[in-house]
PDB file of C-alpha atoms in Angstrom:
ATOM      1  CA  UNK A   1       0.000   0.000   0.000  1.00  0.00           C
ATOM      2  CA  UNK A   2       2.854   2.416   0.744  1.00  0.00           C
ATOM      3  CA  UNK A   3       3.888   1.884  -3.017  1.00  0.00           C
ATOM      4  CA  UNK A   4       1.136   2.822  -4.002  1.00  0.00           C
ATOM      5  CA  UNK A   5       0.874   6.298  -1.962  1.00  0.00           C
ATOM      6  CA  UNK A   6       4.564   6.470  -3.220  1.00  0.00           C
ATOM      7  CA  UNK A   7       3.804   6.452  -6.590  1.00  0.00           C
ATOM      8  CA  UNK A   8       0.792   8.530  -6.561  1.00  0.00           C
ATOM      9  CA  UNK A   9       2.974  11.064  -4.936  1.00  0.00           C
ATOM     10  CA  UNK A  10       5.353  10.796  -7.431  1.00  0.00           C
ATOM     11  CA  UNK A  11       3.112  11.168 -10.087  1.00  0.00           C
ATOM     12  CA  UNK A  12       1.084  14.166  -8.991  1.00  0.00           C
ATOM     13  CA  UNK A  13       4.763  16.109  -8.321  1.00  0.00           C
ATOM     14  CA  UNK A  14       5.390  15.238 -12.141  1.00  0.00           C
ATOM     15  CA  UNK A  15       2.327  16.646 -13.154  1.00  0.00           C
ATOM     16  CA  UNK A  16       3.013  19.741 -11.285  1.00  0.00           C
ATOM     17  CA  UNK A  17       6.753  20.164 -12.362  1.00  0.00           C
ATOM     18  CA  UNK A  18       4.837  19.726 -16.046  1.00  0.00           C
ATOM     19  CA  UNK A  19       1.862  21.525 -16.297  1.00  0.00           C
ATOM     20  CA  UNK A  20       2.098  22.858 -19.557  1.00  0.00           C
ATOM     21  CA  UNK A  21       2.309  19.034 -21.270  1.00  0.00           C
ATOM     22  CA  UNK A  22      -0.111  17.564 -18.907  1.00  0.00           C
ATOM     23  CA  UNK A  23      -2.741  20.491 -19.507  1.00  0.00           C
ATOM     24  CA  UNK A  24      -1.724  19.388 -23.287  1.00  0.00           C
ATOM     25  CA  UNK A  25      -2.932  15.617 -22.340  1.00  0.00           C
ATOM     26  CA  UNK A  26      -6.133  16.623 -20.767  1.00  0.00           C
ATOM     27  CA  UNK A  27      -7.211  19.249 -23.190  1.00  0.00           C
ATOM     28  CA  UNK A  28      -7.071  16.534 -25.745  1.00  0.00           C
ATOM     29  CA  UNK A  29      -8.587  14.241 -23.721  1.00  0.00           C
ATOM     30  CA  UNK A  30     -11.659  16.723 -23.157  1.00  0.00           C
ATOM     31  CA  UNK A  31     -11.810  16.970 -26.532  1.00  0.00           C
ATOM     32  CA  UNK A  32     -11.752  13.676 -27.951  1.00  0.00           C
ATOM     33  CA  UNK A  33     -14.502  12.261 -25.498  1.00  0.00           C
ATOM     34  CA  UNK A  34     -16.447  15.394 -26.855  1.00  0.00           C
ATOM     35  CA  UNK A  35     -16.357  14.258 -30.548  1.00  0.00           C
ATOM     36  CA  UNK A  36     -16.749  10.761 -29.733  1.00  0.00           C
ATOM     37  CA  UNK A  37     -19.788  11.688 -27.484  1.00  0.00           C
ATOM     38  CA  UNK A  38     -21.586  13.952 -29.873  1.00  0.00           C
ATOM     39  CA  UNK A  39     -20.896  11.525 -32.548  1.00  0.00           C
ATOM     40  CA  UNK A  40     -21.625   8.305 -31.145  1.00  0.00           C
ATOM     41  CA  UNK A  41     -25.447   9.077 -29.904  1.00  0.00           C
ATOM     42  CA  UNK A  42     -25.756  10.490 -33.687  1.00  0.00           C
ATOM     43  CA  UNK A  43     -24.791   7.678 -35.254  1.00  0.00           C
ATOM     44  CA  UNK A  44     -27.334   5.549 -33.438  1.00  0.00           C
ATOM     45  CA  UNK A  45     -30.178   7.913 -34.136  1.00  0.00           C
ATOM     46  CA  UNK A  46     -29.499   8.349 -37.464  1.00  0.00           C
ATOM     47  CA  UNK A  47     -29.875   4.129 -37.634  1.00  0.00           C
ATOM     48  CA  UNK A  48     -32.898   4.350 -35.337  1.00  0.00           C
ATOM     49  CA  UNK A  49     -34.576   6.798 -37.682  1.00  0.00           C
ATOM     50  CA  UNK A  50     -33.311   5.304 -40.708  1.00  0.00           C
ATOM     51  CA  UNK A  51     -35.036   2.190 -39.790  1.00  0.00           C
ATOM     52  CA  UNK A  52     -38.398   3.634 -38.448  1.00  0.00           C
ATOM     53  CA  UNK A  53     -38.743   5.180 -41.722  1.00  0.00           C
ATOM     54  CA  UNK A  54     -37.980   1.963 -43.434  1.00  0.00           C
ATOM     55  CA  UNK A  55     -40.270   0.062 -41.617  1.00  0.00           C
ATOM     56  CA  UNK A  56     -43.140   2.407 -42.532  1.00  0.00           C
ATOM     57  CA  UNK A  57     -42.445   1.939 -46.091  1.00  0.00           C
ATOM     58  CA  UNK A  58     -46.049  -0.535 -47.765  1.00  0.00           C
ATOM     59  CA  UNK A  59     -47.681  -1.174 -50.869  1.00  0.00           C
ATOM     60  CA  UNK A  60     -50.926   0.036 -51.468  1.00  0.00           C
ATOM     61  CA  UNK A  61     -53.336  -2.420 -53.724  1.00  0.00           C
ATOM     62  CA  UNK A  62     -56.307  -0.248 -54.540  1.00  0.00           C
ATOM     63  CA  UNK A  63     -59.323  -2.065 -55.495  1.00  0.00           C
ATOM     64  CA  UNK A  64     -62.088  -1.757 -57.946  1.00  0.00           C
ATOM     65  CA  UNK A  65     -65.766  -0.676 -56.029  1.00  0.00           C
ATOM     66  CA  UNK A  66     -67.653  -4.003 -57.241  1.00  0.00           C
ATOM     67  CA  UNK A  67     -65.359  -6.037 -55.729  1.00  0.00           C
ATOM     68  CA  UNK A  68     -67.395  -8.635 -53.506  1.00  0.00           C
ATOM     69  CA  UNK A  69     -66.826  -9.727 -50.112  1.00  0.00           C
ATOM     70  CA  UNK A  70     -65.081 -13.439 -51.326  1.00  0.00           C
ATOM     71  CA  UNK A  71     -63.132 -12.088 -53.909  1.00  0.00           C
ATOM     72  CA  UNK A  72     -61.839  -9.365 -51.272  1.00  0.00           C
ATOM     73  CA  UNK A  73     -60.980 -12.243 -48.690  1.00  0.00           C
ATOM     74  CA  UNK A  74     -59.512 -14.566 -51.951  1.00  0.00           C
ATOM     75  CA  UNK A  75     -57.688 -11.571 -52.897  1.00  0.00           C
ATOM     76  CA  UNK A  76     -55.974 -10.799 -49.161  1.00  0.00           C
ATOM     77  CA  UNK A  77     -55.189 -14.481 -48.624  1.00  0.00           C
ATOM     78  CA  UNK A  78     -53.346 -14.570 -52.274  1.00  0.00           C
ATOM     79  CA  UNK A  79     -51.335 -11.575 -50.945  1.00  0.00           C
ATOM     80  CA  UNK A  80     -50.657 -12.931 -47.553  1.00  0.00           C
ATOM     81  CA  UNK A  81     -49.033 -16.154 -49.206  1.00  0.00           C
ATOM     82  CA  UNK A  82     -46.434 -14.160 -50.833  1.00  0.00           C
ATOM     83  CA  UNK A  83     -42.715 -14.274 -49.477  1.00  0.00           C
ATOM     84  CA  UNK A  84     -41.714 -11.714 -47.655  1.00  0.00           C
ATOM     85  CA  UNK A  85     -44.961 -10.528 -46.904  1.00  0.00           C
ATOM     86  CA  UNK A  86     -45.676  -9.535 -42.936  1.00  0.00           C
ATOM     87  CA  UNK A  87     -48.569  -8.030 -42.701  1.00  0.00           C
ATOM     88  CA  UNK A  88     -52.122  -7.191 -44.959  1.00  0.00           C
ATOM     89  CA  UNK A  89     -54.284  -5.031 -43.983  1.00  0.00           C
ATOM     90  CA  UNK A  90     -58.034  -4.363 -45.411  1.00  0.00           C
ATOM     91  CA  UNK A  91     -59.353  -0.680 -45.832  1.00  0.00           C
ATOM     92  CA  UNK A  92     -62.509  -0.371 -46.596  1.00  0.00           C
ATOM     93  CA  UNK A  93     -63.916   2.915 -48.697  1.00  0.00           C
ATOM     94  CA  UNK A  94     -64.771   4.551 -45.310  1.00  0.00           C
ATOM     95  CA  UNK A  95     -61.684   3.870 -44.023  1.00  0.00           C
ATOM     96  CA  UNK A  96     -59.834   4.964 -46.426  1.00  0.00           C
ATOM     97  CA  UNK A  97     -62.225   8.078 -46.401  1.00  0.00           C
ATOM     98  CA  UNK A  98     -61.462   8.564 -42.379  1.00  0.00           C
ATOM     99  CA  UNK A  99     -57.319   7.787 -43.250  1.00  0.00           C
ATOM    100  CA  UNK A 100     -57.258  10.540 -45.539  1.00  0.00           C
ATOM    101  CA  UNK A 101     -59.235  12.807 -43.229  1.00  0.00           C
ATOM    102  CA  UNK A 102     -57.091  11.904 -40.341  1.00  0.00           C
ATOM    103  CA  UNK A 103     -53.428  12.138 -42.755  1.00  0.00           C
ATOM    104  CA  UNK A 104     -54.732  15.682 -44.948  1.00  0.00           C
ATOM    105  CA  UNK A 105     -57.647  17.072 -43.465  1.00  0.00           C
ATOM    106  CA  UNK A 106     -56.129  19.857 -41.823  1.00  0.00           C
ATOM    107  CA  UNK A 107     -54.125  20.823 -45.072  1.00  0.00           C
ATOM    108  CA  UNK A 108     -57.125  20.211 -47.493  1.00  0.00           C
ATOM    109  CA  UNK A 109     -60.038  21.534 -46.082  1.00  0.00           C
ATOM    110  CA  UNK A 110     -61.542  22.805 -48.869  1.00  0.00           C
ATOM    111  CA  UNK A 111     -61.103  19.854 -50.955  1.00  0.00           C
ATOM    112  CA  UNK A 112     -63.299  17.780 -48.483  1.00  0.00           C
ATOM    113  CA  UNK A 113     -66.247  20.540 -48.169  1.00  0.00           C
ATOM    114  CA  UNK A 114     -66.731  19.769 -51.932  1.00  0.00           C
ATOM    115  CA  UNK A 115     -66.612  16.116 -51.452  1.00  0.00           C
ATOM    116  CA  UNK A 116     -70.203  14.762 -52.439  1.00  0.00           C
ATOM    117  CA  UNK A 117     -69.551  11.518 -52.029  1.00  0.00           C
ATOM    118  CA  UNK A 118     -66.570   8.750 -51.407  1.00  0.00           C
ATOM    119  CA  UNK A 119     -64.143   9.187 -54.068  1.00  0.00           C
ATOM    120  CA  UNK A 120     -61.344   7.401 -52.219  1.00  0.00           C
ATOM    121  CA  UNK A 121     -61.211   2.907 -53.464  1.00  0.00           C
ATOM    122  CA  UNK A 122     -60.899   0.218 -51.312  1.00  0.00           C
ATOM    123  CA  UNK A 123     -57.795  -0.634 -50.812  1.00  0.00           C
ATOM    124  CA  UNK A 124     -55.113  -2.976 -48.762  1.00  0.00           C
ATOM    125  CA  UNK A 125     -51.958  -1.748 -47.056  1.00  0.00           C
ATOM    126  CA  UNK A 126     -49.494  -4.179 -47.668  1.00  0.00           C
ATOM    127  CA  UNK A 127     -46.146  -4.197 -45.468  1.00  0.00           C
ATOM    128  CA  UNK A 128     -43.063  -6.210 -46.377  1.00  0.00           C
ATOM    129  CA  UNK A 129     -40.723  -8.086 -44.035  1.00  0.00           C
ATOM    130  CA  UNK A 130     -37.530  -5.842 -45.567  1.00  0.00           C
ATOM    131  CA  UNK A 131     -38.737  -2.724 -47.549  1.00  0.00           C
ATOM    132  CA  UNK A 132     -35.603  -4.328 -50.129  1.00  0.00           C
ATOM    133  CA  UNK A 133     -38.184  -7.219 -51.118  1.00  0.00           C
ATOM    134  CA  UNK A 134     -41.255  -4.012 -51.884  1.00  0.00           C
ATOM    135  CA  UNK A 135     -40.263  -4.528 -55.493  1.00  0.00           C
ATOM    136  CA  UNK A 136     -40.452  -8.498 -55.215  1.00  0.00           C
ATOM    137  CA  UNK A 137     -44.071  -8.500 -53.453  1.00  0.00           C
ATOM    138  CA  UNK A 138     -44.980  -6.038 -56.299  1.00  0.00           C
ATOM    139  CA  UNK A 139     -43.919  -8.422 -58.992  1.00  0.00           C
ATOM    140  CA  UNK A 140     -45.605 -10.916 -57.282  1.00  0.00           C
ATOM    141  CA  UNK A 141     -49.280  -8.686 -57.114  1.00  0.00           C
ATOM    142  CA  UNK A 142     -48.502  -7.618 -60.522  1.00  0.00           C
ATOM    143  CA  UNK A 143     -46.945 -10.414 -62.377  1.00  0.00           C
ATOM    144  CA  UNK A 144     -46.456 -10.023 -66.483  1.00  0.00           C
ATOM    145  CA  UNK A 145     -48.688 -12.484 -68.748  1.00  0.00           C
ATOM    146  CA  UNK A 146     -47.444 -14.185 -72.014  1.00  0.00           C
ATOM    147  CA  UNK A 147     -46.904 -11.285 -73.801  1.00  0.00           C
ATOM    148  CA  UNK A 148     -44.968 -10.065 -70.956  1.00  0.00           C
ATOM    149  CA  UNK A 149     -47.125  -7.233 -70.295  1.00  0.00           C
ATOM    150  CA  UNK A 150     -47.676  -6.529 -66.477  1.00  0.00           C
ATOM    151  CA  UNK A 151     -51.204  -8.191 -65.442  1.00  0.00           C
ATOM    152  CA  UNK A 152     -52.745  -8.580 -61.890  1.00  0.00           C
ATOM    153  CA  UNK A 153     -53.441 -11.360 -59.766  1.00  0.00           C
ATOM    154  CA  UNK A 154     -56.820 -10.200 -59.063  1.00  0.00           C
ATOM    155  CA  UNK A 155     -59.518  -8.632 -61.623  1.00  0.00           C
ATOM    156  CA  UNK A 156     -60.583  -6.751 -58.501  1.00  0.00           C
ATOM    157  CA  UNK A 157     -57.477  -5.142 -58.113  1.00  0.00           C
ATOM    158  CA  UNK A 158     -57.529  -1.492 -59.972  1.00  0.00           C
ATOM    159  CA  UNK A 159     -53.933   0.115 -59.114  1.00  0.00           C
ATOM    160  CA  UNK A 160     -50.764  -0.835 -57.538  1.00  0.00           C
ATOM    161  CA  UNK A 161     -48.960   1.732 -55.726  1.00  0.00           C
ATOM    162  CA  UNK A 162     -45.245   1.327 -56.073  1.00  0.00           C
ATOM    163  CA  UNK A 163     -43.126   2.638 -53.543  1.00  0.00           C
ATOM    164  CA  UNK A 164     -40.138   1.094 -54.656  1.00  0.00           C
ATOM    165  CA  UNK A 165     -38.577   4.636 -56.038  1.00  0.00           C
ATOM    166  CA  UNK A 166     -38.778   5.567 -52.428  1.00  0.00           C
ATOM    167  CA  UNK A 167     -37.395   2.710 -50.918  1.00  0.00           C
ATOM    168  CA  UNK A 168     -34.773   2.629 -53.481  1.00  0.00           C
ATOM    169  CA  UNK A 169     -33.916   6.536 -51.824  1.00  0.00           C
ATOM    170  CA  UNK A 170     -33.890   5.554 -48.336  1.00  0.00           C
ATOM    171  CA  UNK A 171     -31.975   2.703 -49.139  1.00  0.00           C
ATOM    172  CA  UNK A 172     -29.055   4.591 -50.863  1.00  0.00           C
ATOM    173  CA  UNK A 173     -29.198   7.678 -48.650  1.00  0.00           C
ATOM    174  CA  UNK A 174     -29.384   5.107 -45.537  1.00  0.00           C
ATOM    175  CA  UNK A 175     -26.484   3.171 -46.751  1.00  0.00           C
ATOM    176  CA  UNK A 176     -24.413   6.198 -47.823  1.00  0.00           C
ATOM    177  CA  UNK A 177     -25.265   7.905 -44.541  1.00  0.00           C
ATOM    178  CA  UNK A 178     -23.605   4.611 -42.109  1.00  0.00           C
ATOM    179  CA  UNK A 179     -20.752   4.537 -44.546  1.00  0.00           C
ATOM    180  CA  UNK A 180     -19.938   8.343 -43.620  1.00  0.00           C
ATOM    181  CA  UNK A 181     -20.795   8.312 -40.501  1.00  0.00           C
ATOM    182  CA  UNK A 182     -18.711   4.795 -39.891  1.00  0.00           C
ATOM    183  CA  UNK A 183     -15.329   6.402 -41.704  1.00  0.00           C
ATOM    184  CA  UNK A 184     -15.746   9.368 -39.511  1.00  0.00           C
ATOM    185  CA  UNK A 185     -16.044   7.542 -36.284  1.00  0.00           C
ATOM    186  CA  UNK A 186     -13.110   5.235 -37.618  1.00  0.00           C
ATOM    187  CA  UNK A 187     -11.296   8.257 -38.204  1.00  0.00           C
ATOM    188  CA  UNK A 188     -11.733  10.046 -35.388  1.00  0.00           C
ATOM    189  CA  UNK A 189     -10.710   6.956 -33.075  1.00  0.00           C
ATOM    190  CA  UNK A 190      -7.644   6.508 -34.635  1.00  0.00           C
ATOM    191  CA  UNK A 191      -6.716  10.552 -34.866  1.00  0.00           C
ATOM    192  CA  UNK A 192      -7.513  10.383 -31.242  1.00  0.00           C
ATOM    193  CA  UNK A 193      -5.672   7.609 -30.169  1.00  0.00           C
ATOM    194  CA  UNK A 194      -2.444   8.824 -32.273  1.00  0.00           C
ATOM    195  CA  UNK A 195      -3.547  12.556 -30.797  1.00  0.00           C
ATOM    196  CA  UNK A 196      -3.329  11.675 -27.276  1.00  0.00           C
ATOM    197  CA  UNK A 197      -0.311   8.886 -27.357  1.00  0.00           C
ATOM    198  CA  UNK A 198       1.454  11.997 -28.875  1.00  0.00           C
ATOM    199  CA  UNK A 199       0.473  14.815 -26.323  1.00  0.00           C
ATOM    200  CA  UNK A 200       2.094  12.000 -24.155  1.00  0.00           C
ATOM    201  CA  UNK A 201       4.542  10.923 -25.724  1.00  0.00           C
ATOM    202  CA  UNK A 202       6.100  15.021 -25.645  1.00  0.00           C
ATOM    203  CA  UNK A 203       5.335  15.474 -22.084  1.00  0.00           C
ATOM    204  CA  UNK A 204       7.376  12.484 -21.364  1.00  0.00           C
ATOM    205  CA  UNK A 205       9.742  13.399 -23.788  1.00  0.00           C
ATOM    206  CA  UNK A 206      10.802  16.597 -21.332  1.00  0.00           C
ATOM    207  CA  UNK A 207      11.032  14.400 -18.309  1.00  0.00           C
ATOM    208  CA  UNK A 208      13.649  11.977 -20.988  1.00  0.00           C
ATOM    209  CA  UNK A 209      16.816  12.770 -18.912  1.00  0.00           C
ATOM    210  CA  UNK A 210      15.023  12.222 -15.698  1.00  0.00           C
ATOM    211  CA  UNK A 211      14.146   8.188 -16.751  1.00  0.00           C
ATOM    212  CA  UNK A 212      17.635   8.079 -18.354  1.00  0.00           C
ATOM    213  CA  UNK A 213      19.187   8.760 -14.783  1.00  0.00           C
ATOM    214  CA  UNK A 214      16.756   6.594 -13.244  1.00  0.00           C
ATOM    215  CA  UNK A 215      17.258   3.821 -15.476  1.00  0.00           C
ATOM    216  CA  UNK A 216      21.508   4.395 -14.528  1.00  0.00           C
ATOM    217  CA  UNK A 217      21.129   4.360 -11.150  1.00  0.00           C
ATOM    218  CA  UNK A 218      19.354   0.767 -11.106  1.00  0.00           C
ATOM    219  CA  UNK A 219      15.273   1.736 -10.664  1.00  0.00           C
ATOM    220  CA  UNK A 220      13.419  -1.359 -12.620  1.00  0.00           C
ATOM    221  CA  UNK A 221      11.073  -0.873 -15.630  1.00  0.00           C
ATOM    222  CA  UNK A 222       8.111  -0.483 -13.705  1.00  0.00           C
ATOM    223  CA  UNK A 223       9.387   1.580 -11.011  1.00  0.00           C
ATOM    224  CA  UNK A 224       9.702   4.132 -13.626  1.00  0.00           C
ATOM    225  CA  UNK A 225       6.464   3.103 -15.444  1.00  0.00           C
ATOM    226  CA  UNK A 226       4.359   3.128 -12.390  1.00  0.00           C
ATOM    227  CA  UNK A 227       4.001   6.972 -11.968  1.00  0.00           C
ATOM    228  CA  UNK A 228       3.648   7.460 -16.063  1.00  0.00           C
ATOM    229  CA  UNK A 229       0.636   5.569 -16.197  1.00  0.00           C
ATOM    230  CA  UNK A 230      -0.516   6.804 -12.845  1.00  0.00           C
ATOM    231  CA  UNK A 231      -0.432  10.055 -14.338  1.00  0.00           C
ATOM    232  CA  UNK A 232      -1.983   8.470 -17.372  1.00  0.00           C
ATOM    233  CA  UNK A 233      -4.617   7.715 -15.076  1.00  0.00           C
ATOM    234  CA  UNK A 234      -5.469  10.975 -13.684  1.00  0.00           C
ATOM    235  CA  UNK A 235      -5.189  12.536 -16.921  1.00  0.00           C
ATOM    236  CA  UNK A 236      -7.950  10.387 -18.465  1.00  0.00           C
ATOM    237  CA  UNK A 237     -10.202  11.227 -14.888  1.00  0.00           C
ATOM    238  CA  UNK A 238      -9.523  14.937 -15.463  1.00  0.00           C
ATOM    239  CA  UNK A 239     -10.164  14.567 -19.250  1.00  0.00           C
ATOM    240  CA  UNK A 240     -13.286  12.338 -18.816  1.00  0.00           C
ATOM    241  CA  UNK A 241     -15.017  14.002 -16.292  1.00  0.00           C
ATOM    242  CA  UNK A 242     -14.741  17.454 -17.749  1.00  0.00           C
ATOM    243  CA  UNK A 243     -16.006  16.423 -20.775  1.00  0.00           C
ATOM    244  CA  UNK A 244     -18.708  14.676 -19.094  1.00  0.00           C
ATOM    245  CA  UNK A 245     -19.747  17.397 -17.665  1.00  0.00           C
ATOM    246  CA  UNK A 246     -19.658  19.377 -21.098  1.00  0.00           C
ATOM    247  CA  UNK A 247     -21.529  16.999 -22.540  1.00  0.00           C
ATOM    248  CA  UNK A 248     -24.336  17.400 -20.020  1.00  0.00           C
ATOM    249  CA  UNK A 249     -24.465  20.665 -19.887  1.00  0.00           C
ATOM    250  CA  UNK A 250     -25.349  20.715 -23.746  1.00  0.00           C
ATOM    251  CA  UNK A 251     -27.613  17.930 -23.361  1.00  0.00           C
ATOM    252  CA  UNK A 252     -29.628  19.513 -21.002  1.00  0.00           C
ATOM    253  CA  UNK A 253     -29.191  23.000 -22.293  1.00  0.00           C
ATOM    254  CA  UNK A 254     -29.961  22.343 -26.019  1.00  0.00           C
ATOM    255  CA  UNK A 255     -30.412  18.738 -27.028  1.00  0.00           C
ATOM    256  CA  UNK A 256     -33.369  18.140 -24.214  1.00  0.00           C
ATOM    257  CA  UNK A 257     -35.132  21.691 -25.335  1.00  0.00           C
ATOM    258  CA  UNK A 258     -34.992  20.709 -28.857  1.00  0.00           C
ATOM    259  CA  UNK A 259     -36.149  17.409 -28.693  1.00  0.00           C
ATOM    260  CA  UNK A 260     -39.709  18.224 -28.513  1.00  0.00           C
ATOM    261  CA  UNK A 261     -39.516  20.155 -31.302  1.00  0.00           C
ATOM    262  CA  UNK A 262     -36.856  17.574 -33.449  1.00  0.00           C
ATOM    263  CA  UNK A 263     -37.181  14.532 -33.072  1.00  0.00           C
ATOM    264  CA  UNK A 264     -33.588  13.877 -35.051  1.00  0.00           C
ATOM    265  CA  UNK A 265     -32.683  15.789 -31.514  1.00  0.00           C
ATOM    266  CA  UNK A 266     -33.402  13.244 -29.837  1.00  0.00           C
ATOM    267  CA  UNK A 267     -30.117  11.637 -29.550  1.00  0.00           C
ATOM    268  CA  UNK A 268     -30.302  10.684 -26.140  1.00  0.00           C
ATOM    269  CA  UNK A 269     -32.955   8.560 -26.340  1.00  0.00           C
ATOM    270  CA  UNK A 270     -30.863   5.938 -28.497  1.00  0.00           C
ATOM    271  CA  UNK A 271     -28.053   5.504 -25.540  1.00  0.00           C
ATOM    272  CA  UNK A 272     -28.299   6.078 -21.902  1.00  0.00           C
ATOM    273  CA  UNK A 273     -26.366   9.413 -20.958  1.00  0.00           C
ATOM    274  CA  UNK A 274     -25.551   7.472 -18.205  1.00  0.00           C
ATOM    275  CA  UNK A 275     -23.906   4.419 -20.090  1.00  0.00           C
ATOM    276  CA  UNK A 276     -22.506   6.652 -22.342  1.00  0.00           C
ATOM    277  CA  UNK A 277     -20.786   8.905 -19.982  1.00  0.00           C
ATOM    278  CA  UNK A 278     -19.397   5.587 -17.991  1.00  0.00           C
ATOM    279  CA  UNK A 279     -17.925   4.136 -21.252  1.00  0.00           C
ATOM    280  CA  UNK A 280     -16.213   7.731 -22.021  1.00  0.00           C
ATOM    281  CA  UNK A 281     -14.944   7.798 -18.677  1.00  0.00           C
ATOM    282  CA  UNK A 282     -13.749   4.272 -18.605  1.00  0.00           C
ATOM    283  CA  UNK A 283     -12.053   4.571 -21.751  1.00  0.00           C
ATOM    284  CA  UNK A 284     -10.553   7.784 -21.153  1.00  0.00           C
ATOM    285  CA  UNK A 285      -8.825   6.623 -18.617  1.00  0.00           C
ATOM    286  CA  UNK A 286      -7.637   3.289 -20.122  1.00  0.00           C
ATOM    287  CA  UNK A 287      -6.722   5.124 -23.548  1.00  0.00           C
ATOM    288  CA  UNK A 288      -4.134   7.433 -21.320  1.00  0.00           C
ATOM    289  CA  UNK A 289      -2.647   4.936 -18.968  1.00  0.00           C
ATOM    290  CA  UNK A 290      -1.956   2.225 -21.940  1.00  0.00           C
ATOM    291  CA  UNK A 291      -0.495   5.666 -24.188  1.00  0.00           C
ATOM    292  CA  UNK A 292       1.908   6.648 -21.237  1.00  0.00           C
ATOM    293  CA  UNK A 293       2.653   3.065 -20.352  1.00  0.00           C
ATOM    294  CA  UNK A 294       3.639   1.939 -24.275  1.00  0.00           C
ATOM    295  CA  UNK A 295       5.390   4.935 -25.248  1.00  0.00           C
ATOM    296  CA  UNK A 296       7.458   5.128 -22.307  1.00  0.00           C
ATOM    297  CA  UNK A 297       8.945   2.012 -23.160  1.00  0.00           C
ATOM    298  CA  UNK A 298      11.511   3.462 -25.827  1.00  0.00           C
ATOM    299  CA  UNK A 299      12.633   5.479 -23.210  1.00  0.00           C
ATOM    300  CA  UNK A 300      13.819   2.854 -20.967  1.00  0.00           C
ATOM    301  CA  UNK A 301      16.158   1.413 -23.394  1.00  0.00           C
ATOM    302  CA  UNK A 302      18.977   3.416 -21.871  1.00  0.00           C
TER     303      UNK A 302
END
């Protein structure tokens, strides 16, 4: 236990006979777990939303108004069968009347007052497995006859509406999006580990004749290393909890405010704060005692 007081000692008299690099050290520190905490919660939400969107993506079969009851049922069961296929769903002609209501009313009022009637068909929401396989299931609705012109399963059925363009969109702007957003997190983990292993790498590099005459006068390896990655330590507490606390602040301060307005704001929602500020924390920490531990080793080759 003594050691241990001894080498804590040791290691907070470094940092004070070094301010300047180990201010370096933390400042980076602060900053990395910044970047890596804005972007990491972004990244999540941006699959999160990606998805939801996805997942709302259907077919519409509209339906001709003399379609009877059996056909109807013949018709849904037909669809149902199809791979990929989750989930079929009937609207009738008031339903679809109350959907639109519900969807548009408030932006076309005055195209309902002159409603007379029920313009809107019959009609059955169709909702794939993988919005991928929407062009697939419309194939299948809409399969082409010996001629090769498209024909329909059903005589009942009136229109098809394809939503593959859009899924196509989503699909290309979804995969684009993760590929950015995965180089940039690559990138900046690998700029910050070289960033930090550097700022300590020169702030040992000014204590270099102090290990050299430690090294002649007999101390072992990891007498010397001890207070290094000590240091190391408290460098990654400093740097972690500061930017723990900046990361707070401008969650509650803007992200929490905006999220009831934005719901791409709402960033927290994909992670625990908590669980993310514990895996900054913890890896601030590790990140500076393994960068002062491994680059102090070329300086013990005296």
């Amino acid at each position: 236990m003594g050691k241990v007081f001894f080498f804590t000692g040791e290691a907070i008299r470094a940092m004070r006979r070094n301010v300047a690099p180990t201010t370096a050290a933390v400042v980076t520190t602060v900053l990395t777990a910044i970047l890596i905490g804005v972007l990491v919660p972004i990244f999540q939400t941006t699959q999160s939303k990606s998805a939801e969107v996805r997942d709302q993506l259907e077919l519409r079969v509209f339906l001709f108004d003399d379609a009877t009851k059996a056909e109807i049922n013949t018709l849904q069961s037909d669809i149902a069968a199809i791979p990929s296929v989750s989930e079929v769903s009937f609207l009738s002609k008031a339903d679809a009347l109350a959907e639109f209501r519900r969807d548009y009313g408030q932006e076309n009022r005055d195209v309902l007052r002159e409603l007379r009637g029920n313009p809107l068909p019959a009609n059955f929401i169709v909702r794939p497995d993988d919005a991928a396989e929407l062009d697939a299931i419309r194939a299948a609705i809409q399969p082409p006859n010996q001629s090769g012109k498209p024909t329909y399963i059903s005589p009942i059925v009136q229109q098809v509406d394809n939503r593959q363009a859009t899924a196509n969109k989503i699909e290309e702007v979804t995969g684009a999006l993760k590929l950015v957003l995965t180089v940039i997190t690559a990138l900046l983990i690998g700029a910050s580990l070289l960033l930090i292993g550097n700022t300590i790498r020169l702030s040992i590099y000014t204590r270099r004749r102090e290990i050299e005459v430690m090294r002649l006068v007999g101390a072992t390896r990891w007498f010397i290393r001890w207070p290094f990655m000590i240091e190391g330590v408290v460098v990654g507490i400093l740097g972690g909890a500061i930017a723990i606390l900046v990361l707070w602040i401008g969650k509650v301060t803007v992200v929490d405010p905006l999220s009831e307005s934005f719901a791409l704001m709402q960033a927290q929602d994909s992670m625990s704060f908590i669980v993310l500020a514990a895996c900054l924390f913890a890896a601030a920490i590790v990140v500076s005692a393994l960068g002062s531990g491994l680059t102090l080793r070329r300086f013990l080759n005296v």
